[in-house]
Amino acid sequence: MSRSNRSPMSIGCPACNATVSATLPPGPGIVETEAEPHPEDENRLRGTDARCRNCGHELELYFY
Ligand SMILES: [Zn+2]
């Protein structure tokens, strides 16, 4: 029974359809806002970059 929070994610490159794997940082998955959420913080998603090894296309991944 081994559970890893850092499971690599496979994404299809939109440019060449190759498989791009990106590792998401560990986290609860859901980020809760603090006491009073500000409208500007509403769109604050965490993101990471991944680059396709085949064509060099850069992907931006956003997650909660
Ligand atoms: Zn590609």
PDB file of N, CA, C and O and ligand atoms in Angstrom:
ATOM      1  N   MET A   1       0.827  -1.191   0.000  1.00  0.00           N
ATOM      2  CA  MET A   1       0.000   0.000   0.000  1.00  0.00           C
ATOM      3  C   MET A   1       0.869   1.251   0.000  1.00  0.00           C
ATOM      4  O   MET A   1       1.155   1.839   1.020  1.00  0.00           O
ATOM      5  N   SER A   2       1.297   1.641  -1.132  1.00  0.00           N
ATOM      6  CA  SER A   2       2.104   2.849  -1.195  1.00  0.00           C
ATOM      7  C   SER A   2       1.338   3.928  -1.933  1.00  0.00           C
ATOM      8  O   SER A   2       0.804   3.705  -3.013  1.00  0.00           O
ATOM      9  N   ARG A   3       1.280   5.045  -1.315  1.00  0.00           N
ATOM     10  CA  ARG A   3       0.546   6.145  -1.934  1.00  0.00           C
ATOM     11  C   ARG A   3       1.467   7.324  -2.127  1.00  0.00           C
ATOM     12  O   ARG A   3       2.155   7.728  -1.199  1.00  0.00           O
ATOM     13  N   SER A   4       1.512   7.857  -3.304  1.00  0.00           N
ATOM     14  CA  SER A   4       2.381   9.004  -3.560  1.00  0.00           C
ATOM     15  C   SER A   4       1.539  10.196  -3.971  1.00  0.00           C
ATOM     16  O   SER A   4       0.636  10.090  -4.770  1.00  0.00           O
ATOM     17  N   ASN A   5       1.871  11.311  -3.386  1.00  0.00           N
ATOM     18  CA  ASN A   5       1.152  12.530  -3.762  1.00  0.00           C
ATOM     19  C   ASN A   5       1.756  13.153  -5.006  1.00  0.00           C
ATOM     20  O   ASN A   5       1.173  14.016  -5.620  1.00  0.00           O
ATOM     21  N   ARG A   6       2.944  12.677  -5.343  1.00  0.00           N
ATOM     22  CA  ARG A   6       3.596  13.275  -6.496  1.00  0.00           C
ATOM     23  C   ARG A   6       3.520  12.341  -7.687  1.00  0.00           C
ATOM     24  O   ARG A   6       4.523  11.812  -8.122  1.00  0.00           O
ATOM     25  N   SER A   7       2.368  12.114  -8.148  1.00  0.00           N
ATOM     26  CA  SER A   7       2.255  11.231  -9.300  1.00  0.00           C
ATOM     27  C   SER A   7       2.362  12.056 -10.566  1.00  0.00           C
ATOM     28  O   SER A   7       1.659  13.043 -10.721  1.00  0.00           O
ATOM     29  N   PRO A   8       3.247  11.676 -11.430  1.00  0.00           N
ATOM     30  CA  PRO A   8       3.379  12.399 -12.692  1.00  0.00           C
ATOM     31  C   PRO A   8       2.105  12.323 -13.515  1.00  0.00           C
ATOM     32  O   PRO A   8       1.415  11.319 -13.524  1.00  0.00           O
ATOM     33  N   MET A   9       1.844  13.405 -14.175  1.00  0.00           N
ATOM     34  CA  MET A   9       0.633  13.473 -14.969  1.00  0.00           C
ATOM     35  C   MET A   9       0.996  13.443 -16.446  1.00  0.00           C
ATOM     36  O   MET A   9       1.954  14.063 -16.863  1.00  0.00           O
ATOM     37  N   SER A  10       0.239  12.731 -17.186  1.00  0.00           N
ATOM     38  CA  SER A  10       0.511  12.674 -18.620  1.00  0.00           C
ATOM     39  C   SER A  10      -0.494  13.529 -19.372  1.00  0.00           C
ATOM     40  O   SER A  10      -1.694  13.380 -19.205  1.00  0.00           O
ATOM     41  N   ILE A  11       0.037  14.412 -20.177  1.00  0.00           N
ATOM     42  CA  ILE A  11      -0.833  15.299 -20.944  1.00  0.00           C
ATOM     43  C   ILE A  11      -0.474  15.178 -22.414  1.00  0.00           C
ATOM     44  O   ILE A  11       0.693  15.022 -22.761  1.00  0.00           O
ATOM     45  N   GLY A  12      -1.445  15.249 -23.234  1.00  0.00           N
ATOM     46  CA  GLY A  12      -1.174  15.203 -24.662  1.00  0.00           C
ATOM     47  C   GLY A  12      -0.807  16.583 -25.171  1.00  0.00           C
ATOM     48  O   GLY A  12      -1.487  17.560 -24.909  1.00  0.00           O
ATOM     49  N   CYS A  13       0.277  16.655 -25.887  1.00  0.00           N
ATOM     50  CA  CYS A  13       0.695  17.929 -26.444  1.00  0.00           C
ATOM     51  C   CYS A  13      -0.302  18.370 -27.512  1.00  0.00           C
ATOM     52  O   CYS A  13      -0.611  17.613 -28.420  1.00  0.00           O
ATOM     53  N   PRO A  14      -0.813  19.586 -27.395  1.00  0.00           N
ATOM     54  CA  PRO A  14      -1.793  20.087 -28.365  1.00  0.00           C
ATOM     55  C   PRO A  14      -1.178  20.344 -29.725  1.00  0.00           C
ATOM     56  O   PRO A  14      -1.875  20.450 -30.729  1.00  0.00           O
ATOM     57  N   ALA A  15       0.125  20.473 -29.752  1.00  0.00           N
ATOM     58  CA  ALA A  15       0.785  20.806 -31.007  1.00  0.00           C
ATOM     59  C   ALA A  15       1.126  19.559 -31.818  1.00  0.00           C
ATOM     60  O   ALA A  15       0.916  19.520 -33.022  1.00  0.00           O
ATOM     61  N   CYS A  16       1.679  18.550 -31.149  1.00  0.00           N
ATOM     62  CA  CYS A  16       2.125  17.388 -31.912  1.00  0.00           C
ATOM     63  C   CYS A  16       1.520  16.092 -31.392  1.00  0.00           C
ATOM     64  O   CYS A  16       1.785  15.031 -31.931  1.00  0.00           O
ATOM     65  N   ASN A  17       0.715  16.191 -30.354  1.00  0.00           N
ATOM     66  CA  ASN A  17       0.026  15.013 -29.846  1.00  0.00           C
ATOM     67  C   ASN A  17       0.936  14.049 -29.105  1.00  0.00           C
ATOM     68  O   ASN A  17       0.538  12.944 -28.795  1.00  0.00           O
ATOM     69  N   ALA A  18       2.150  14.447 -28.837  1.00  0.00           N
ATOM     70  CA  ALA A  18       3.031  13.581 -28.068  1.00  0.00           C
ATOM     71  C   ALA A  18       2.618  13.632 -26.599  1.00  0.00           C
ATOM     72  O   ALA A  18       1.877  14.508 -26.174  1.00  0.00           O
ATOM     73  N   THR A  19       3.094  12.684 -25.856  1.00  0.00           N
ATOM     74  CA  THR A  19       2.744  12.652 -24.440  1.00  0.00           C
ATOM     75  C   THR A  19       3.756  13.437 -23.627  1.00  0.00           C
ATOM     76  O   THR A  19       4.951  13.197 -23.699  1.00  0.00           O
ATOM     77  N   VAL A  20       3.254  14.388 -22.875  1.00  0.00           N
ATOM     78  CA  VAL A  20       4.116  15.192 -22.019  1.00  0.00           C
ATOM     79  C   VAL A  20       3.805  14.840 -20.576  1.00  0.00           C
ATOM     80  O   VAL A  20       2.656  14.825 -20.167  1.00  0.00           O
ATOM     81  N   SER A  21       4.827  14.555 -19.820  1.00  0.00           N
ATOM     82  CA  SER A  21       4.595  14.223 -18.415  1.00  0.00           C
ATOM     83  C   SER A  21       5.050  15.372 -17.537  1.00  0.00           C
ATOM     84  O   SER A  21       6.120  15.930 -17.722  1.00  0.00           O
ATOM     85  N   ALA A  22       4.204  15.730 -16.622  1.00  0.00           N
ATOM     86  CA  ALA A  22       4.535  16.825 -15.708  1.00  0.00           C
ATOM     87  C   ALA A  22       4.285  16.362 -14.286  1.00  0.00           C
ATOM     88  O   ALA A  22       3.347  15.622 -14.016  1.00  0.00           O
ATOM     89  N   THR A  23       5.138  16.789 -13.404  1.00  0.00           N
ATOM     90  CA  THR A  23       4.963  16.418 -12.001  1.00  0.00           C
ATOM     91  C   THR A  23       4.358  17.570 -11.231  1.00  0.00           C
ATOM     92  O   THR A  23       4.905  18.662 -11.205  1.00  0.00           O
ATOM     93  N   LEU A  24       3.232  17.316 -10.649  1.00  0.00           N
ATOM     94  CA  LEU A  24       2.585  18.356  -9.870  1.00  0.00           C
ATOM     95  C   LEU A  24       3.108  18.326  -8.447  1.00  0.00           C
ATOM     96  O   LEU A  24       3.307  17.256  -7.887  1.00  0.00           O
ATOM     97  N   PRO A  25       3.336  19.483  -7.894  1.00  0.00           N
ATOM     98  CA  PRO A  25       3.788  19.533  -6.501  1.00  0.00           C
ATOM     99  C   PRO A  25       2.724  18.978  -5.578  1.00  0.00           C
ATOM    100  O   PRO A  25       1.531  19.078  -5.869  1.00  0.00           O
ATOM    101  N   PRO A  26       3.141  18.404  -4.476  1.00  0.00           N
ATOM    102  CA  PRO A  26       2.185  17.830  -3.536  1.00  0.00           C
ATOM    103  C   PRO A  26       1.312  18.892  -2.908  1.00  0.00           C
ATOM    104  O   PRO A  26       1.757  20.000  -2.645  1.00  0.00           O
ATOM    105  N   GLY A  27       0.092  18.569  -2.691  1.00  0.00           N
ATOM    106  CA  GLY A  27      -0.814  19.538  -2.079  1.00  0.00           C
ATOM    107  C   GLY A  27      -2.134  18.866  -1.772  1.00  0.00           C
ATOM    108  O   GLY A  27      -2.369  17.732  -2.158  1.00  0.00           O
ATOM    109  N   PRO A  28      -2.985  19.560  -1.094  1.00  0.00           N
ATOM    110  CA  PRO A  28      -4.289  19.021  -0.728  1.00  0.00           C
ATOM    111  C   PRO A  28      -5.196  18.857  -1.935  1.00  0.00           C
ATOM    112  O   PRO A  28      -6.181  18.145  -1.885  1.00  0.00           O
ATOM    113  N   GLY A  29      -4.857  19.520  -3.018  1.00  0.00           N
ATOM    114  CA  GLY A  29      -5.702  19.425  -4.202  1.00  0.00           C
ATOM    115  C   GLY A  29      -6.659  20.595  -4.259  1.00  0.00           C
ATOM    116  O   GLY A  29      -6.933  21.139  -5.298  1.00  0.00           O
ATOM    117  N   ILE A  30      -7.159  20.969  -3.115  1.00  0.00           N
ATOM    118  CA  ILE A  30      -8.085  22.102  -3.073  1.00  0.00           C
ATOM    119  C   ILE A  30      -7.489  23.188  -2.191  1.00  0.00           C
ATOM    120  O   ILE A  30      -7.107  22.930  -1.063  1.00  0.00           O
ATOM    121  N   VAL A  31      -7.403  24.363  -2.723  1.00  0.00           N
ATOM    122  CA  VAL A  31      -6.873  25.460  -1.927  1.00  0.00           C
ATOM    123  C   VAL A  31      -8.026  26.306  -1.434  1.00  0.00           C
ATOM    124  O   VAL A  31      -8.780  26.874  -2.219  1.00  0.00           O
ATOM    125  N   GLU A  32      -8.159  26.367  -0.153  1.00  0.00           N
ATOM    126  CA  GLU A  32      -9.257  27.154   0.403  1.00  0.00           C
ATOM    127  C   GLU A  32      -8.805  28.578   0.653  1.00  0.00           C
ATOM    128  O   GLU A  32      -7.677  28.821   1.046  1.00  0.00           O
ATOM    129  N   THR A  33      -9.692  29.478   0.422  1.00  0.00           N
ATOM    130  CA  THR A  33      -9.354  30.882   0.632  1.00  0.00           C
ATOM    131  C   THR A  33      -9.426  31.205   2.116  1.00  0.00           C
ATOM    132  O   THR A  33     -10.062  30.502   2.885  1.00  0.00           O
ATOM    133  N   GLU A  34      -8.793  32.264   2.481  1.00  0.00           N
ATOM    134  CA  GLU A  34      -8.808  32.648   3.885  1.00  0.00           C
ATOM    135  C   GLU A  34     -10.091  33.380   4.217  1.00  0.00           C
ATOM    136  O   GLU A  34     -10.926  33.617   3.353  1.00  0.00           O
ATOM    137  N   ALA A  35     -10.195  33.755   5.436  1.00  0.00           N
ATOM    138  CA  ALA A  35     -11.424  34.325   5.979  1.00  0.00           C
ATOM    139  C   ALA A  35     -12.262  35.085   4.953  1.00  0.00           C
ATOM    140  O   ALA A  35     -13.387  34.706   4.666  1.00  0.00           O
ATOM    141  N   GLU A  36     -11.690  36.153   4.405  1.00  0.00           N
ATOM    142  CA  GLU A  36     -12.462  36.910   3.429  1.00  0.00           C
ATOM    143  C   GLU A  36     -11.782  36.897   2.075  1.00  0.00           C
ATOM    144  O   GLU A  36     -10.742  37.522   1.902  1.00  0.00           O
ATOM    145  N   PRO A  37     -12.341  36.195   1.171  1.00  0.00           N
ATOM    146  CA  PRO A  37     -11.740  36.120  -0.162  1.00  0.00           C
ATOM    147  C   PRO A  37     -11.881  37.427  -0.912  1.00  0.00           C
ATOM    148  O   PRO A  37     -12.950  38.033  -0.944  1.00  0.00           O
ATOM    149  N   HIS A  38     -10.781  37.855  -1.488  1.00  0.00           N
ATOM    150  CA  HIS A  38     -10.830  39.071  -2.296  1.00  0.00           C
ATOM    151  C   HIS A  38     -11.116  38.695  -3.743  1.00  0.00           C
ATOM    152  O   HIS A  38     -10.660  37.661  -4.210  1.00  0.00           O
ATOM    153  N   PRO A  39     -11.841  39.534  -4.429  1.00  0.00           N
ATOM    154  CA  PRO A  39     -12.188  39.246  -5.835  1.00  0.00           C
ATOM    155  C   PRO A  39     -10.944  39.004  -6.683  1.00  0.00           C
ATOM    156  O   PRO A  39     -10.968  38.227  -7.613  1.00  0.00           O
ATOM    157  N   GLU A  40      -9.873  39.676  -6.348  1.00  0.00           N
ATOM    158  CA  GLU A  40      -8.660  39.542  -7.157  1.00  0.00           C
ATOM    159  C   GLU A  40      -8.000  38.188  -6.942  1.00  0.00           C
ATOM    160  O   GLU A  40      -7.259  37.696  -7.773  1.00  0.00           O
ATOM    161  N   ASP A  41      -8.265  37.594  -5.813  1.00  0.00           N
ATOM    162  CA  ASP A  41      -7.631  36.319  -5.513  1.00  0.00           C
ATOM    163  C   ASP A  41      -8.429  35.143  -6.067  1.00  0.00           C
ATOM    164  O   ASP A  41      -8.025  34.012  -5.989  1.00  0.00           O
ATOM    165  N   GLU A  42      -9.562  35.472  -6.603  1.00  0.00           N
ATOM    166  CA  GLU A  42     -10.441  34.394  -7.036  1.00  0.00           C
ATOM    167  C   GLU A  42      -9.808  33.565  -8.146  1.00  0.00           C
ATOM    168  O   GLU A  42      -9.989  32.365  -8.226  1.00  0.00           O
ATOM    169  N   ASN A  43      -9.072  34.248  -8.983  1.00  0.00           N
ATOM    170  CA  ASN A  43      -8.493  33.527 -10.117  1.00  0.00           C
ATOM    171  C   ASN A  43      -7.050  33.105  -9.856  1.00  0.00           C
ATOM    172  O   ASN A  43      -6.294  32.853 -10.776  1.00  0.00           O
ATOM    173  N   ARG A  44      -6.702  33.073  -8.630  1.00  0.00           N
ATOM    174  CA  ARG A  44      -5.321  32.711  -8.319  1.00  0.00           C
ATOM    175  C   ARG A  44      -5.143  31.203  -8.313  1.00  0.00           C
ATOM    176  O   ARG A  44      -5.231  30.554  -7.291  1.00  0.00           O
ATOM    177  N   LEU A  45      -4.892  30.669  -9.463  1.00  0.00           N
ATOM    178  CA  LEU A  45      -4.648  29.236  -9.528  1.00  0.00           C
ATOM    179  C   LEU A  45      -3.151  28.992  -9.537  1.00  0.00           C
ATOM    180  O   LEU A  45      -2.376  29.807  -9.999  1.00  0.00           O
ATOM    181  N   ARG A  46      -2.797  27.861  -9.044  1.00  0.00           N
ATOM    182  CA  ARG A  46      -1.380  27.527  -9.080  1.00  0.00           C
ATOM    183  C   ARG A  46      -1.090  26.863 -10.411  1.00  0.00           C
ATOM    184  O   ARG A  46      -1.888  26.124 -10.946  1.00  0.00           O
ATOM    185  N   GLY A  47       0.036  27.158 -10.914  1.00  0.00           N
ATOM    186  CA  GLY A  47       0.351  26.615 -12.227  1.00  0.00           C
ATOM    187  C   GLY A  47       1.766  26.095 -12.297  1.00  0.00           C
ATOM    188  O   GLY A  47       2.605  26.407 -11.484  1.00  0.00           O
ATOM    189  N   THR A  48       1.991  25.300 -13.290  1.00  0.00           N
ATOM    190  CA  THR A  48       3.330  24.790 -13.523  1.00  0.00           C
ATOM    191  C   THR A  48       3.566  24.702 -15.021  1.00  0.00           C
ATOM    192  O   THR A  48       2.630  24.665 -15.808  1.00  0.00           O
ATOM    193  N   ASP A  49       4.790  24.728 -15.383  1.00  0.00           N
ATOM    194  CA  ASP A  49       5.100  24.662 -16.808  1.00  0.00           C
ATOM    195  C   ASP A  49       5.644  23.298 -17.184  1.00  0.00           C
ATOM    196  O   ASP A  49       6.316  22.649 -16.406  1.00  0.00           O
ATOM    197  N   ALA A  50       5.342  22.903 -18.366  1.00  0.00           N
ATOM    198  CA  ALA A  50       5.893  21.652 -18.880  1.00  0.00           C
ATOM    199  C   ALA A  50       6.216  21.865 -20.341  1.00  0.00           C
ATOM    200  O   ALA A  50       5.534  22.609 -21.041  1.00  0.00           O
ATOM    201  N   ARG A  51       7.266  21.268 -20.775  1.00  0.00           N
ATOM    202  CA  ARG A  51       7.640  21.439 -22.179  1.00  0.00           C
ATOM    203  C   ARG A  51       7.634  20.097 -22.890  1.00  0.00           C
ATOM    204  O   ARG A  51       8.110  19.101 -22.372  1.00  0.00           O
ATOM    205  N   CYS A  52       7.073  20.133 -24.069  1.00  0.00           N
ATOM    206  CA  CYS A  52       7.017  18.914 -24.871  1.00  0.00           C
ATOM    207  C   CYS A  52       8.425  18.567 -25.350  1.00  0.00           C
ATOM    208  O   CYS A  52       9.138  19.397 -25.882  1.00  0.00           O
ATOM    209  N   ARG A  53       8.786  17.324 -25.127  1.00  0.00           N
ATOM    210  CA  ARG A  53      10.133  16.926 -25.549  1.00  0.00           C
ATOM    211  C   ARG A  53      10.202  16.695 -27.050  1.00  0.00           C
ATOM    212  O   ARG A  53      11.282  16.607 -27.624  1.00  0.00           O
ATOM    213  N   ASN A  54       9.080  16.555 -27.647  1.00  0.00           N
ATOM    214  CA  ASN A  54       9.068  16.251 -29.076  1.00  0.00           C
ATOM    215  C   ASN A  54       9.188  17.504 -29.930  1.00  0.00           C
ATOM    216  O   ASN A  54      10.030  17.584 -30.814  1.00  0.00           O
ATOM    217  N   CYS A  55       8.362  18.493 -29.633  1.00  0.00           N
ATOM    218  CA  CYS A  55       8.352  19.679 -30.489  1.00  0.00           C
ATOM    219  C   CYS A  55       8.729  20.942 -29.726  1.00  0.00           C
ATOM    220  O   CYS A  55       8.900  21.997 -30.310  1.00  0.00           O
ATOM    221  N   GLY A  56       8.865  20.836 -28.413  1.00  0.00           N
ATOM    222  CA  GLY A  56       9.299  21.996 -27.645  1.00  0.00           C
ATOM    223  C   GLY A  56       8.152  22.921 -27.272  1.00  0.00           C
ATOM    224  O   GLY A  56       8.359  23.990 -26.736  1.00  0.00           O
ATOM    225  N   HIS A  57       6.946  22.503 -27.562  1.00  0.00           N
ATOM    226  CA  HIS A  57       5.783  23.309 -27.225  1.00  0.00           C
ATOM    227  C   HIS A  57       5.685  23.449 -25.709  1.00  0.00           C
ATOM    228  O   HIS A  57       5.854  22.500 -24.980  1.00  0.00           O
ATOM    229  N   GLU A  58       5.413  24.663 -25.271  1.00  0.00           N
ATOM    230  CA  GLU A  58       5.336  24.882 -23.835  1.00  0.00           C
ATOM    231  C   GLU A  58       3.896  24.820 -23.366  1.00  0.00           C
ATOM    232  O   GLU A  58       3.021  25.474 -23.932  1.00  0.00           O
ATOM    233  N   LEU A  59       3.690  24.050 -22.329  1.00  0.00           N
ATOM    234  CA  LEU A  59       2.339  23.903 -21.797  1.00  0.00           C
ATOM    235  C   LEU A  59       2.270  24.543 -20.429  1.00  0.00           C
ATOM    236  O   LEU A  59       3.209  24.491 -19.654  1.00  0.00           O
ATOM    237  N   GLU A  60       1.138  25.145 -20.146  1.00  0.00           N
ATOM    238  CA  GLU A  60       0.941  25.674 -18.806  1.00  0.00           C
ATOM    239  C   GLU A  60      -0.181  24.910 -18.149  1.00  0.00           C
ATOM    240  O   GLU A  60      -1.275  24.799 -18.687  1.00  0.00           O
ATOM    241  N   LEU A  61       0.103  24.376 -17.002  1.00  0.00           N
ATOM    242  CA  LEU A  61      -0.896  23.593 -16.300  1.00  0.00           C
ATOM    243  C   LEU A  61      -1.349  24.353 -15.066  1.00  0.00           C
ATOM    244  O   LEU A  61      -0.537  24.880 -14.321  1.00  0.00           O
ATOM    245  N   TYR A  62      -2.622  24.393 -14.908  1.00  0.00           N
ATOM    246  CA  TYR A  62      -3.155  25.038 -13.716  1.00  0.00           C
ATOM    247  C   TYR A  62      -3.967  24.047 -12.922  1.00  0.00           C
ATOM    248  O   TYR A  62      -4.640  23.198 -13.473  1.00  0.00           O
ATOM    249  N   PHE A  63      -3.859  24.148 -11.662  1.00  0.00           N
ATOM    250  CA  PHE A  63      -4.609  23.222 -10.816  1.00  0.00           C
ATOM    251  C   PHE A  63      -4.997  23.925  -9.535  1.00  0.00           C
ATOM    252  O   PHE A  63      -4.427  24.945  -9.169  1.00  0.00           O
ATOM    253  N   TYR A  64      -5.951  23.376  -8.884  1.00  0.00           N
ATOM    254  CA  TYR A  64      -6.425  23.979  -7.633  1.00  0.00           C
ATOM    255  C   TYR A  64      -5.615  23.461  -6.458  1.00  0.00           C
ATOM    256  O   TYR A  64      -5.269  22.307  -6.414  1.00  0.00           O
TER     257      TYR A  64
HETATM  258 ZN    ZN B   1       4.633  18.641 -28.867  1.00  0.00          ZN
END
